[in-house]
Coordinates of C-alpha atoms in Angstrom, one line a residue:
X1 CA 16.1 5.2 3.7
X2 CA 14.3 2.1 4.7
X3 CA 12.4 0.5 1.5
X4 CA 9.9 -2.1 1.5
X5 CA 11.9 -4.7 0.1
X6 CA 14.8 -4.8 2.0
X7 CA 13.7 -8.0 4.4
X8 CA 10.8 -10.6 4.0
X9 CA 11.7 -13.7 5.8
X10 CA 12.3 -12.8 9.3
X11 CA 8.8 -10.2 9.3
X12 CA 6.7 -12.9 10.7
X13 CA 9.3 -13.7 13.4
X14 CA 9.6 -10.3 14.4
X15 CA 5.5 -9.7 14.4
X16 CA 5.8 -13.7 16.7
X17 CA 7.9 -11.4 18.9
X18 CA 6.1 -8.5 19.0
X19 CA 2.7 -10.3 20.1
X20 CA 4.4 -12.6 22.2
X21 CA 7.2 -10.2 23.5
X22 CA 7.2 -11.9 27.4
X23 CA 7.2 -15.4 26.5
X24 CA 10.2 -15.0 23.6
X25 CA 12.4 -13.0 26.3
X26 CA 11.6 -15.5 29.1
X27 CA 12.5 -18.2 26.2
X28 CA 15.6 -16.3 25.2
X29 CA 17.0 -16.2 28.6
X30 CA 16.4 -19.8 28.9
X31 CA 17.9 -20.9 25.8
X32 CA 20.7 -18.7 26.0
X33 CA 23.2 -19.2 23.1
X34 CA 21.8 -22.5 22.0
X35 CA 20.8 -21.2 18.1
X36 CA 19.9 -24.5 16.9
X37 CA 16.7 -24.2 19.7
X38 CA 16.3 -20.8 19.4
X39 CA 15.4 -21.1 15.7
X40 CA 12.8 -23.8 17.1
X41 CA 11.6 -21.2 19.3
X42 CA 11.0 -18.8 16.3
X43 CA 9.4 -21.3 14.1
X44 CA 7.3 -21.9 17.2
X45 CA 6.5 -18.6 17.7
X46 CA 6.0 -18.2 13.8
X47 CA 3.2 -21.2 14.0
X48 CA 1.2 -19.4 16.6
X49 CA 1.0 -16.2 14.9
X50 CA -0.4 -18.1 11.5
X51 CA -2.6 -19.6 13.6
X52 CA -3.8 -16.5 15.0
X53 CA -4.6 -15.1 11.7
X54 CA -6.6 -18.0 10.6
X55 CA -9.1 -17.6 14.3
X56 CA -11.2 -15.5 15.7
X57 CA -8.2 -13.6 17.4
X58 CA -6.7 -12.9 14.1
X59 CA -9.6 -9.6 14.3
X60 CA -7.6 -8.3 17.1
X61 CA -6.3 -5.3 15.3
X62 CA -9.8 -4.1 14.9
X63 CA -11.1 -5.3 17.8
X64 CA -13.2 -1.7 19.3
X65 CA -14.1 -0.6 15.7
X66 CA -17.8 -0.7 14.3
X67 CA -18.0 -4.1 12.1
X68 CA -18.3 -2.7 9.0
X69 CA -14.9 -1.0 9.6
X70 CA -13.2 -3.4 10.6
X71 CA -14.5 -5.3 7.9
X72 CA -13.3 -2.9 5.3
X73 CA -9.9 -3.0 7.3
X74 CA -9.5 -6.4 7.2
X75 CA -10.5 -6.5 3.1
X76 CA -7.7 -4.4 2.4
X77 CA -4.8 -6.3 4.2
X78 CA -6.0 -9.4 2.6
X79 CA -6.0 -8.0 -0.7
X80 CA -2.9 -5.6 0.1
X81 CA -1.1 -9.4 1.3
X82 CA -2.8 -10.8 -1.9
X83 CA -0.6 -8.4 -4.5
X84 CA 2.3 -8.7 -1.9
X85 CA 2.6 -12.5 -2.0
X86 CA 2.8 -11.9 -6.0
X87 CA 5.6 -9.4 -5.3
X88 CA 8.0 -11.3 -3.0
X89 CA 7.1 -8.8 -0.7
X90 CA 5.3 -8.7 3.2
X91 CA 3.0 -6.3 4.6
X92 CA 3.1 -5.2 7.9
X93 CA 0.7 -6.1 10.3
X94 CA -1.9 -3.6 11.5
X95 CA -0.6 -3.7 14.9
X96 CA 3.0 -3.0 13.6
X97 CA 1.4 0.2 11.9
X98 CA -0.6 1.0 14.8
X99 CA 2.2 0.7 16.9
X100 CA 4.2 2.9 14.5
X101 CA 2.1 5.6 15.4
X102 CA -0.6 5.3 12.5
X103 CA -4.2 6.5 14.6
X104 CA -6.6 3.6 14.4
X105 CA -9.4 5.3 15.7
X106 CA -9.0 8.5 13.4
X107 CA -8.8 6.3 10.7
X108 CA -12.0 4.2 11.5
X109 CA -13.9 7.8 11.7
X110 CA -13.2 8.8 8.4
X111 CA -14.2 5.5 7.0
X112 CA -17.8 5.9 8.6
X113 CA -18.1 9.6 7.5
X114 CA -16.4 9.0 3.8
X115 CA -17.3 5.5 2.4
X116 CA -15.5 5.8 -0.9
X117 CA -12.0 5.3 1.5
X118 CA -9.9 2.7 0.8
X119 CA -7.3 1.9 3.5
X120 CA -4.2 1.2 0.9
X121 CA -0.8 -0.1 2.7
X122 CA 1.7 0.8 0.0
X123 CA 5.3 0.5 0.0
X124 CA 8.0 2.5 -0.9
X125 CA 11.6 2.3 -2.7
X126 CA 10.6 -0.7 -5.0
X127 CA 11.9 1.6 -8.5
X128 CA 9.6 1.2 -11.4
X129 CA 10.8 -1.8 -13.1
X130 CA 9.9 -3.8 -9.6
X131 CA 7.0 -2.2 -10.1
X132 CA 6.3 -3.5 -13.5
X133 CA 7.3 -6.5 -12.5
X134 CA 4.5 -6.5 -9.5
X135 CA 2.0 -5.5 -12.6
X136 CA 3.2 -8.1 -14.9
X137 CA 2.5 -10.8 -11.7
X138 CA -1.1 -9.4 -11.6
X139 CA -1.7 -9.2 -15.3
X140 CA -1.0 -13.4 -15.3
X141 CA -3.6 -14.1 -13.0
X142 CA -6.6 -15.9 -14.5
X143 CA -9.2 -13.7 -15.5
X144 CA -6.9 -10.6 -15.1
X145 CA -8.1 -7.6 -17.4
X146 CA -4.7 -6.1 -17.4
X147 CA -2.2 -6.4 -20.7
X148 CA 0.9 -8.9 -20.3
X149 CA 2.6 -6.7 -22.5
X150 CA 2.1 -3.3 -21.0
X151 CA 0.4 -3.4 -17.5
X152 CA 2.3 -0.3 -16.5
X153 CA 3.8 2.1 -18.4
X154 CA 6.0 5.6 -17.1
X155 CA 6.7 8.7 -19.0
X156 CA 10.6 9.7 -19.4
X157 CA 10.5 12.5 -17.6
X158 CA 8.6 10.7 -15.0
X159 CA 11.6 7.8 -14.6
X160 CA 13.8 10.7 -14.0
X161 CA 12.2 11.7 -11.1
X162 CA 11.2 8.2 -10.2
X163 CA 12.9 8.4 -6.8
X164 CA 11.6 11.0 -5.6
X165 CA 8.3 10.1 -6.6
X166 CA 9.0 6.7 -4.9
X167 CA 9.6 8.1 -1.7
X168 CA 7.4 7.9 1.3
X169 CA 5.5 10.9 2.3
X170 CA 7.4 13.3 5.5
X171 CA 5.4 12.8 9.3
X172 CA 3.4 9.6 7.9
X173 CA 4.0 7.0 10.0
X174 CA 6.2 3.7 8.2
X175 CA 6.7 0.1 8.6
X176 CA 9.8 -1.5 6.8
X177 CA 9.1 1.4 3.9
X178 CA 5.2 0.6 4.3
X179 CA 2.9 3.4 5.3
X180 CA -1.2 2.9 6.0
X181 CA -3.4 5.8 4.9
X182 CA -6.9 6.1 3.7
X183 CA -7.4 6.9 -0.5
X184 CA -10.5 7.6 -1.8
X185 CA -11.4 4.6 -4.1
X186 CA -13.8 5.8 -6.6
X187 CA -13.5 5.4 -10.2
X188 CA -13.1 9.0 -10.2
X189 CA -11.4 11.7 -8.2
X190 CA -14.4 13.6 -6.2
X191 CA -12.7 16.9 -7.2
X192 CA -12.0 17.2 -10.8
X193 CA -11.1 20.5 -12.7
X194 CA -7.9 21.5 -10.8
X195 CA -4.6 22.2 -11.1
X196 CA -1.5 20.9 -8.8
X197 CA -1.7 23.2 -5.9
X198 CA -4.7 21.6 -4.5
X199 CA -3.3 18.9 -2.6
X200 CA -2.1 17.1 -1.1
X201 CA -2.4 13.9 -3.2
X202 CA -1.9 10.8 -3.0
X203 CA 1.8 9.1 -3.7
X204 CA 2.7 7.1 -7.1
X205 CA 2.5 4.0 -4.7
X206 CA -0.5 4.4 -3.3
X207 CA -2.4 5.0 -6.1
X208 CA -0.3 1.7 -7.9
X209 CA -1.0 -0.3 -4.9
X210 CA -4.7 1.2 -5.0
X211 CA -5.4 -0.1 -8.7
X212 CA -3.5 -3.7 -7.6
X213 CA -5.6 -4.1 -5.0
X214 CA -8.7 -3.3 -7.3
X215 CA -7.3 -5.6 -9.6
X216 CA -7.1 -8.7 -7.2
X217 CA -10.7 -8.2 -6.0
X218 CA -12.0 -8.8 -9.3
X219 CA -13.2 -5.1 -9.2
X220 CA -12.7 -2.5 -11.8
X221 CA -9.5 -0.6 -12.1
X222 CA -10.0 3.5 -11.2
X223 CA -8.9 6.3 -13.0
X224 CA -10.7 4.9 -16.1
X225 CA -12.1 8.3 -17.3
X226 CA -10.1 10.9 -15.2
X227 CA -6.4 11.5 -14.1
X228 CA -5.4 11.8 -10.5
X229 CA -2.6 14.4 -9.5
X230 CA 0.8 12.3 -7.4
X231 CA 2.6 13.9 -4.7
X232 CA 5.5 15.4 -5.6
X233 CA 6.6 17.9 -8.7
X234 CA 9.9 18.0 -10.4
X235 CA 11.8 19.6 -13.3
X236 CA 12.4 22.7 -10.8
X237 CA 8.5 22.7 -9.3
X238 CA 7.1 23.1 -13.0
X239 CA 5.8 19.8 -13.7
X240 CA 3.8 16.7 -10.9
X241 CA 2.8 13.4 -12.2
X242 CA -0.5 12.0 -13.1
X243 CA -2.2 8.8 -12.8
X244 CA -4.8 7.0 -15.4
X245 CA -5.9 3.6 -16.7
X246 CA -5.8 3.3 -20.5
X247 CA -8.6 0.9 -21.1
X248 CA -8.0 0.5 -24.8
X249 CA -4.0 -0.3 -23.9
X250 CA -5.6 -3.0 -20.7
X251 CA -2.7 -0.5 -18.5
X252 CA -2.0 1.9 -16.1
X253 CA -0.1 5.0 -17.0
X254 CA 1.7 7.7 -15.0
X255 CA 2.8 11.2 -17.0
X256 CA 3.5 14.4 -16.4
X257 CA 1.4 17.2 -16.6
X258 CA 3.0 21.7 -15.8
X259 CA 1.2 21.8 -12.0
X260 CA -0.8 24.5 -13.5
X261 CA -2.8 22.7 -15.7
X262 CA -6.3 22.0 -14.6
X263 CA -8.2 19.9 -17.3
X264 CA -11.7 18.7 -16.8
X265 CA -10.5 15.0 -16.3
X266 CA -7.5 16.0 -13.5
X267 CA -8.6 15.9 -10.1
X268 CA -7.3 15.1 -6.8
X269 CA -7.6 11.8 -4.2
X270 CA -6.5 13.7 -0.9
X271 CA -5.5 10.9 1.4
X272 CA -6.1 10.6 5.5
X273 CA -3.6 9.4 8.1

C-alpha cells in the first residue's frame, strides 16, 4: 500500500514533468547520461512550476469551472498545503488528482448544488502518533485554539484498529496515498440521530485533515456539539469510530461507539467523489 508519506522531495519534479512532459523528454534525450545537468534540468523545470503557481496560470486546474468554485478549490489546496508544510508532507496537485481519475466537473456540480462542501485532500497511512504529531504542529501556531498537550486524542480500541481506519477508501481515486473528495463542512453533521448503517461516511483522515484545515483558516473547528460516524467498523462489525471536538479539553477526539447506536448528537458527513 502506497501511504502519503512515503516521498516528498522529488513531487514537485515529477508534477515539473508532468506539465512539461515534451520539453523534459526532448531534454532527456539530449542530455543523455550527463546527471550532473540533468539535475539542472529538474531544478529548471522545478523553477517553472513555482512560478506557475504564483501567476495567473497557476488557476489552470480550474480553469472551465464557475469562479466561486474554483475559488473554493483553490482555498482548500492552499490550506490543505498550509497543514502539509507543517507535516513534512506534499499534496498532490489538482491535475495529478484529476489525472488520477478524480471527476472535476462532478465535483464542481455538487459544490454549486451543496455549499456546505469542503473539498478535503487527505492522506492516508500516516499512523496516529504522525498524526498527533501533525496536531501538535498546528496547536503551536500563534493564535491556535487547540491544546499543546492534547490536540488529538484516540480511544484503545480505536488504536487497535488504527490501520484499518487509516486506510484509503476502495474505487476512490489516489495520489501518493492522497485522495480528493468533497465533506460536508458544517459545524454539524446535516443528518443527526442515526446509527452506523447509514453511510457511507467520511474516513478518520478526512474528517482530521477537515478540522486541520479549519484550524489553519482561523475558522472554528466542527464537530463542536455533535459526533460524526468514520468509515469503517471493527471488533467483528460490532463497533465504528466517531469523531468530536472537546472544547473544554481545546482537542479532537475519535472513539468508538456499537454501529447500532443512534444518539441525538451522532450523525453522518456522506462524502462525494
Amino acid at each position: 500500500m502506497e501511504h502519503a508519506g512515503d516521498s516528498g522531495a522529488t513531487e514537485q519534479v515529477r508534477l515539473a514533468r508532468l506539465l512539461f512532459g515534451e520539453l523534459a523528454q526532448e531534454l532527456d534525450r539530449a542530455l543523455g547520461d550527463d546527471h550532473g545537468v540533468s539535475g539542472s534540468v529538474d531544478r529548471a523545470l522545478d523553477e517553472a512550476v513555482n512560478e506557475i503557481r504564483k501567476g495567473e496560470a497557476g488557476k489552470a486546474a480550474f480553469i472551465g469551472l464557475h469562479e466561486s468554485e474554483a475559488a473554493r478549490l483553490a482555498d482548500s489546496f492552499h490550506a490543505a498545503r498550509s497543514v502539509a508544510s507543517l507535516a513534512g508532507l506534499t499534496v498532490p496537485e489538482p491535475e495529478e488528482f484529476w489525472l488520477s481519475g478524480a471527476q472535476r466537473e462532478k465535483l464542481a456540480r455538487a459544490l454549486i448544488s451543496d455549499h456546505s462542501l469542503v473539498a478535503v485532500p487527505a492522506p492516508y497511512g500516516l499512523g496516529a502518533n504522525r498524526w498527533i504529531e501533525v496536531f501538535r504542529a498546528v496547536a503551536r501556531q500563534q493564535g491556535s485554539t487547540l491544546s499543546l498537550t492534547a490536540p488529538l486524542t484516540f480511544a484503545p480500541e480505536v488504536l487497535g484498529a488504527f490501520a484499518s481506519l487509516d486506510s484509503a477508501p476502495a474505487r476512490v481515486p489516489s495520489v501518493r496515498g492522497w485522495t480528493l473528495r468533497l465533506v460536508p463542512g458544517d459545524d454539524s453533521p446535516a443528518r443527526m440521530g442515526v446509527n452506523y448503517s447509514v453511510g457511507p461516511h467520511a474516513t478518520l483522515p478526512e474528517m482530521l485533515m477537515l478540522q486541520l484545515m479549519n484550524l489553519v483558516r482561523g475558522a472554528d473547528p466542527v464537530d463542536r456539539r455533535s459526533f460524526t460516524w468514520l468509515q469503517g467498523t471493527f471488533a467483528d462489525g460490532k463497533f465504528a469510530a466517531r469523531h468530536f471536538y472537546d472544547e473544554s479539553g481545546r482537542g479532537v477526539g475519535v472513539n468508538a461507539r456499537e454501529i447500532g447506536n443512534q444518539g441525538p448528537h451522532l450523525g453522518v458527513r456522506t462524502p462525494v467523489s
